[in-house]
Amino acid sequence: QVHLVESGGGAVQAGGSLRLSCTASGRTGYMLGWFRQAPGKWREFVAFIGWSGFPTHITDSVTGRFTILADNSKNTVILEMNNLKVEDTDVYYCAATRSASTTRAADFSSWGQGTQVTVSS
């Protein structure tokens, strides 16, 4: 079982930037991912990365604005979010999976508590 702790959420104006961190303790899975969820909506895939830094995948809606990085020495995965839009407002969750290159929330077995990102116009 892996324990995940997110940090770095907050409130920012549109066009601004935030940096989310996810630190993993315990035996990690093959890959860590970020999802986001708004009230009453499905949990949406954002990005994943292997602990070696490969493979990586970022969903089309944030490509070019979000970057995912892995710091293996610190067991930490970073989601750098630039040029934030109002529609990026969500609770962001870090998750771990032993499945390779999956974007399905159901394949991720460990989840963090979530961190709120609020983007205002």
PDB file of C-alpha atoms in Angstrom:
ATOM      1  CA  GLN A   1       0.000   0.000   0.000  1.00  0.00           C
ATOM      2  CA  VAL A   2       1.319   3.450  -0.859  1.00  0.00           C
ATOM      3  CA  HIS A   3       0.430   6.612   1.024  1.00  0.00           C
ATOM      4  CA  LEU A   4       0.123   9.804  -1.031  1.00  0.00           C
ATOM      5  CA  VAL A   5       0.089  13.389   0.202  1.00  0.00           C
ATOM      6  CA  GLU A   6      -0.665  16.303  -2.105  1.00  0.00           C
ATOM      7  CA  SER A   7       0.245  19.927  -1.530  1.00  0.00           C
ATOM      8  CA  GLY A   8       0.407  23.168  -3.442  1.00  0.00           C
ATOM      9  CA  GLY A   9      -3.194  23.914  -4.271  1.00  0.00           C
ATOM     10  CA  GLY A  10      -4.689  27.338  -3.829  1.00  0.00           C
ATOM     11  CA  ALA A  11      -6.408  30.254  -5.492  1.00  0.00           C
ATOM     12  CA  VAL A  12      -5.027  32.114  -8.483  1.00  0.00           C
ATOM     13  CA  GLN A  13      -6.281  34.406 -11.197  1.00  0.00           C
ATOM     14  CA  ALA A  14      -6.668  33.224 -14.762  1.00  0.00           C
ATOM     15  CA  GLY A  15      -3.330  33.171 -16.517  1.00  0.00           C
ATOM     16  CA  GLY A  16      -1.490  32.416 -13.309  1.00  0.00           C
ATOM     17  CA  SER A  17       0.486  29.341 -12.258  1.00  0.00           C
ATOM     18  CA  LEU A  18       0.436  26.763  -9.511  1.00  0.00           C
ATOM     19  CA  ARG A  19       2.694  23.836  -8.667  1.00  0.00           C
ATOM     20  CA  LEU A  20       1.186  20.733  -7.126  1.00  0.00           C
ATOM     21  CA  SER A  21       3.347  18.161  -5.344  1.00  0.00           C
ATOM     22  CA  CYS A  22       2.590  14.560  -4.479  1.00  0.00           C
ATOM     23  CA  THR A  23       4.886  12.721  -2.112  1.00  0.00           C
ATOM     24  CA  ALA A  24       4.629   8.951  -1.910  1.00  0.00           C
ATOM     25  CA  SER A  25       5.592   6.782   1.027  1.00  0.00           C
ATOM     26  CA  GLY A  26       5.646   3.028   1.043  1.00  0.00           C
ATOM     27  CA  ARG A  27       6.161   0.809  -1.967  1.00  0.00           C
ATOM     28  CA  THR A  28       5.259   2.779  -5.048  1.00  0.00           C
ATOM     29  CA  GLY A  29       3.486   1.523  -8.106  1.00  0.00           C
ATOM     30  CA  TYR A  30       4.703   1.641 -11.648  1.00  0.00           C
ATOM     31  CA  MET A  31       3.235   5.074 -12.244  1.00  0.00           C
ATOM     32  CA  LEU A  32       1.785   8.106 -10.544  1.00  0.00           C
ATOM     33  CA  GLY A  33      -0.986  10.165 -12.001  1.00  0.00           C
ATOM     34  CA  TRP A  34      -3.030  13.289 -11.417  1.00  0.00           C
ATOM     35  CA  PHE A  35      -6.783  13.466 -11.741  1.00  0.00           C
ATOM     36  CA  ARG A  36      -9.229  16.268 -11.088  1.00  0.00           C
ATOM     37  CA  GLN A  37     -12.851  16.320 -10.126  1.00  0.00           C
ATOM     38  CA  ALA A  38     -15.546  18.945  -9.882  1.00  0.00           C
ATOM     39  CA  PRO A  39     -18.638  18.472  -7.691  1.00  0.00           C
ATOM     40  CA  GLY A  40     -21.113  16.132  -9.367  1.00  0.00           C
ATOM     41  CA  LYS A  41     -18.735  15.168 -12.154  1.00  0.00           C
ATOM     42  CA  TRP A  42     -16.584  12.141 -12.976  1.00  0.00           C
ATOM     43  CA  ARG A  43     -12.964  12.123 -11.921  1.00  0.00           C
ATOM     44  CA  GLU A  44     -11.004  13.291 -14.973  1.00  0.00           C
ATOM     45  CA  PHE A  45      -7.525  12.127 -15.934  1.00  0.00           C
ATOM     46  CA  VAL A  46      -4.911  14.902 -16.186  1.00  0.00           C
ATOM     47  CA  ALA A  47      -1.454  13.304 -16.466  1.00  0.00           C
ATOM     48  CA  PHE A  48       0.694  10.313 -15.541  1.00  0.00           C
ATOM     49  CA  ILE A  49       4.405   9.635 -15.260  1.00  0.00           C
ATOM     50  CA  GLY A  50       6.638   6.671 -14.490  1.00  0.00           C
ATOM     51  CA  TRP A  51       9.092   7.015 -11.641  1.00  0.00           C
ATOM     52  CA  SER A  52      11.955   6.976 -14.112  1.00  0.00           C
ATOM     53  CA  GLY A  53      10.385   9.967 -15.848  1.00  0.00           C
ATOM     54  CA  PHE A  54       9.013   7.770 -18.615  1.00  0.00           C
ATOM     55  CA  PRO A  55       6.415   7.177 -19.866  1.00  0.00           C
ATOM     56  CA  THR A  56       4.456  10.379 -19.542  1.00  0.00           C
ATOM     57  CA  HIS A  57       1.105  11.425 -20.880  1.00  0.00           C
ATOM     58  CA  ILE A  58      -0.889  14.611 -20.469  1.00  0.00           C
ATOM     59  CA  THR A  59      -4.506  14.989 -21.466  1.00  0.00           C
ATOM     60  CA  ASP A  60      -5.189  17.145 -24.504  1.00  0.00           C
ATOM     61  CA  SER A  61      -7.115  19.850 -22.650  1.00  0.00           C
ATOM     62  CA  VAL A  62      -4.036  20.879 -20.645  1.00  0.00           C
ATOM     63  CA  THR A  63      -1.236  20.004 -23.077  1.00  0.00           C
ATOM     64  CA  GLY A  64       1.110  22.931 -23.486  1.00  0.00           C
ATOM     65  CA  ARG A  65       0.041  24.411 -20.150  1.00  0.00           C
ATOM     66  CA  PHE A  66       0.673  21.585 -17.661  1.00  0.00           C
ATOM     67  CA  THR A  67       3.891  19.628 -17.141  1.00  0.00           C
ATOM     68  CA  ILE A  68       4.399  16.514 -15.030  1.00  0.00           C
ATOM     69  CA  LEU A  69       7.783  15.744 -13.477  1.00  0.00           C
ATOM     70  CA  ALA A  70       9.133  12.991 -11.231  1.00  0.00           C
ATOM     71  CA  ASP A  71      11.807  13.451  -8.577  1.00  0.00           C
ATOM     72  CA  ASN A  72      12.750   9.871  -7.822  1.00  0.00           C
ATOM     73  CA  SER A  73      15.145  10.850  -5.037  1.00  0.00           C
ATOM     74  CA  LYS A  74      12.308  12.482  -3.100  1.00  0.00           C
ATOM     75  CA  ASN A  75       9.517  10.098  -4.105  1.00  0.00           C
ATOM     76  CA  THR A  76       7.719  13.203  -5.367  1.00  0.00           C
ATOM     77  CA  VAL A  77       5.742  13.906  -8.509  1.00  0.00           C
ATOM     78  CA  ILE A  78       5.143  17.505  -9.539  1.00  0.00           C
ATOM     79  CA  LEU A  79       2.331  18.923 -11.648  1.00  0.00           C
ATOM     80  CA  GLU A  80       3.308  22.354 -12.921  1.00  0.00           C
ATOM     81  CA  MET A  81       0.262  24.280 -14.115  1.00  0.00           C
ATOM     82  CA  ASN A  82       0.713  27.423 -16.189  1.00  0.00           C
ATOM     83  CA  ASN A  83      -1.703  29.757 -17.949  1.00  0.00           C
ATOM     84  CA  LEU A  84      -4.489  28.491 -15.723  1.00  0.00           C
ATOM     85  CA  LYS A  85      -8.065  28.900 -16.874  1.00  0.00           C
ATOM     86  CA  VAL A  86     -11.284  29.197 -14.904  1.00  0.00           C
ATOM     87  CA  GLU A  87     -12.272  25.749 -16.165  1.00  0.00           C
ATOM     88  CA  ASP A  88      -9.200  24.263 -14.436  1.00  0.00           C
ATOM     89  CA  THR A  89     -10.935  24.863 -11.097  1.00  0.00           C
ATOM     90  CA  ASP A  90     -11.267  21.450  -9.442  1.00  0.00           C
ATOM     91  CA  VAL A  91     -10.037  19.270  -6.640  1.00  0.00           C
ATOM     92  CA  TYR A  92      -6.825  17.647  -7.859  1.00  0.00           C
ATOM     93  CA  TYR A  93      -5.924  14.140  -6.731  1.00  0.00           C
ATOM     94  CA  CYS A  94      -2.680  12.241  -6.901  1.00  0.00           C
ATOM     95  CA  ALA A  95      -2.958   8.497  -7.462  1.00  0.00           C
ATOM     96  CA  ALA A  96      -0.716   5.456  -7.872  1.00  0.00           C
ATOM     97  CA  THR A  97      -1.119   2.423 -10.099  1.00  0.00           C
ATOM     98  CA  ARG A  98       0.746  -0.745 -11.015  1.00  0.00           C
ATOM     99  CA  SER A  99      -0.913  -0.699 -14.420  1.00  0.00           C
ATOM    100  CA  ALA A 100       1.159   0.557 -17.313  1.00  0.00           C
ATOM    101  CA  SER A 101       0.116   3.687 -19.200  1.00  0.00           C
ATOM    102  CA  THR A 102      -3.487   3.834 -18.080  1.00  0.00           C
ATOM    103  CA  THR A 103      -5.725   6.886 -17.840  1.00  0.00           C
ATOM    104  CA  ARG A 104      -8.595   5.061 -16.119  1.00  0.00           C
ATOM    105  CA  ALA A 105      -9.263   6.103 -12.545  1.00  0.00           C
ATOM    106  CA  ALA A 106     -10.405   2.555 -11.766  1.00  0.00           C
ATOM    107  CA  ASP A 107      -6.866   1.282 -12.442  1.00  0.00           C
ATOM    108  CA  PHE A 108      -5.367   3.494  -9.729  1.00  0.00           C
ATOM    109  CA  SER A 109      -5.464   1.765  -6.354  1.00  0.00           C
ATOM    110  CA  SER A 110      -4.063   4.441  -4.030  1.00  0.00           C
ATOM    111  CA  TRP A 111      -5.287   8.025  -3.779  1.00  0.00           C
ATOM    112  CA  GLY A 112      -4.304  11.160  -1.938  1.00  0.00           C
ATOM    113  CA  GLN A 113      -6.741  13.348  -0.060  1.00  0.00           C
ATOM    114  CA  GLY A 114      -6.980  15.943  -2.820  1.00  0.00           C
ATOM    115  CA  THR A 115      -6.027  19.591  -3.035  1.00  0.00           C
ATOM    116  CA  GLN A 116      -8.285  22.420  -4.194  1.00  0.00           C
ATOM    117  CA  VAL A 117      -7.317  24.574  -7.152  1.00  0.00           C
ATOM    118  CA  THR A 118      -9.459  27.640  -7.753  1.00  0.00           C
ATOM    119  CA  VAL A 119      -8.947  29.884 -10.760  1.00  0.00           C
ATOM    120  CA  SER A 120     -10.846  33.164 -10.905  1.00  0.00           C
ATOM    121  CA  SER A 121     -11.460  35.397 -13.883  1.00  0.00           C
TER     122      SER A 121
END
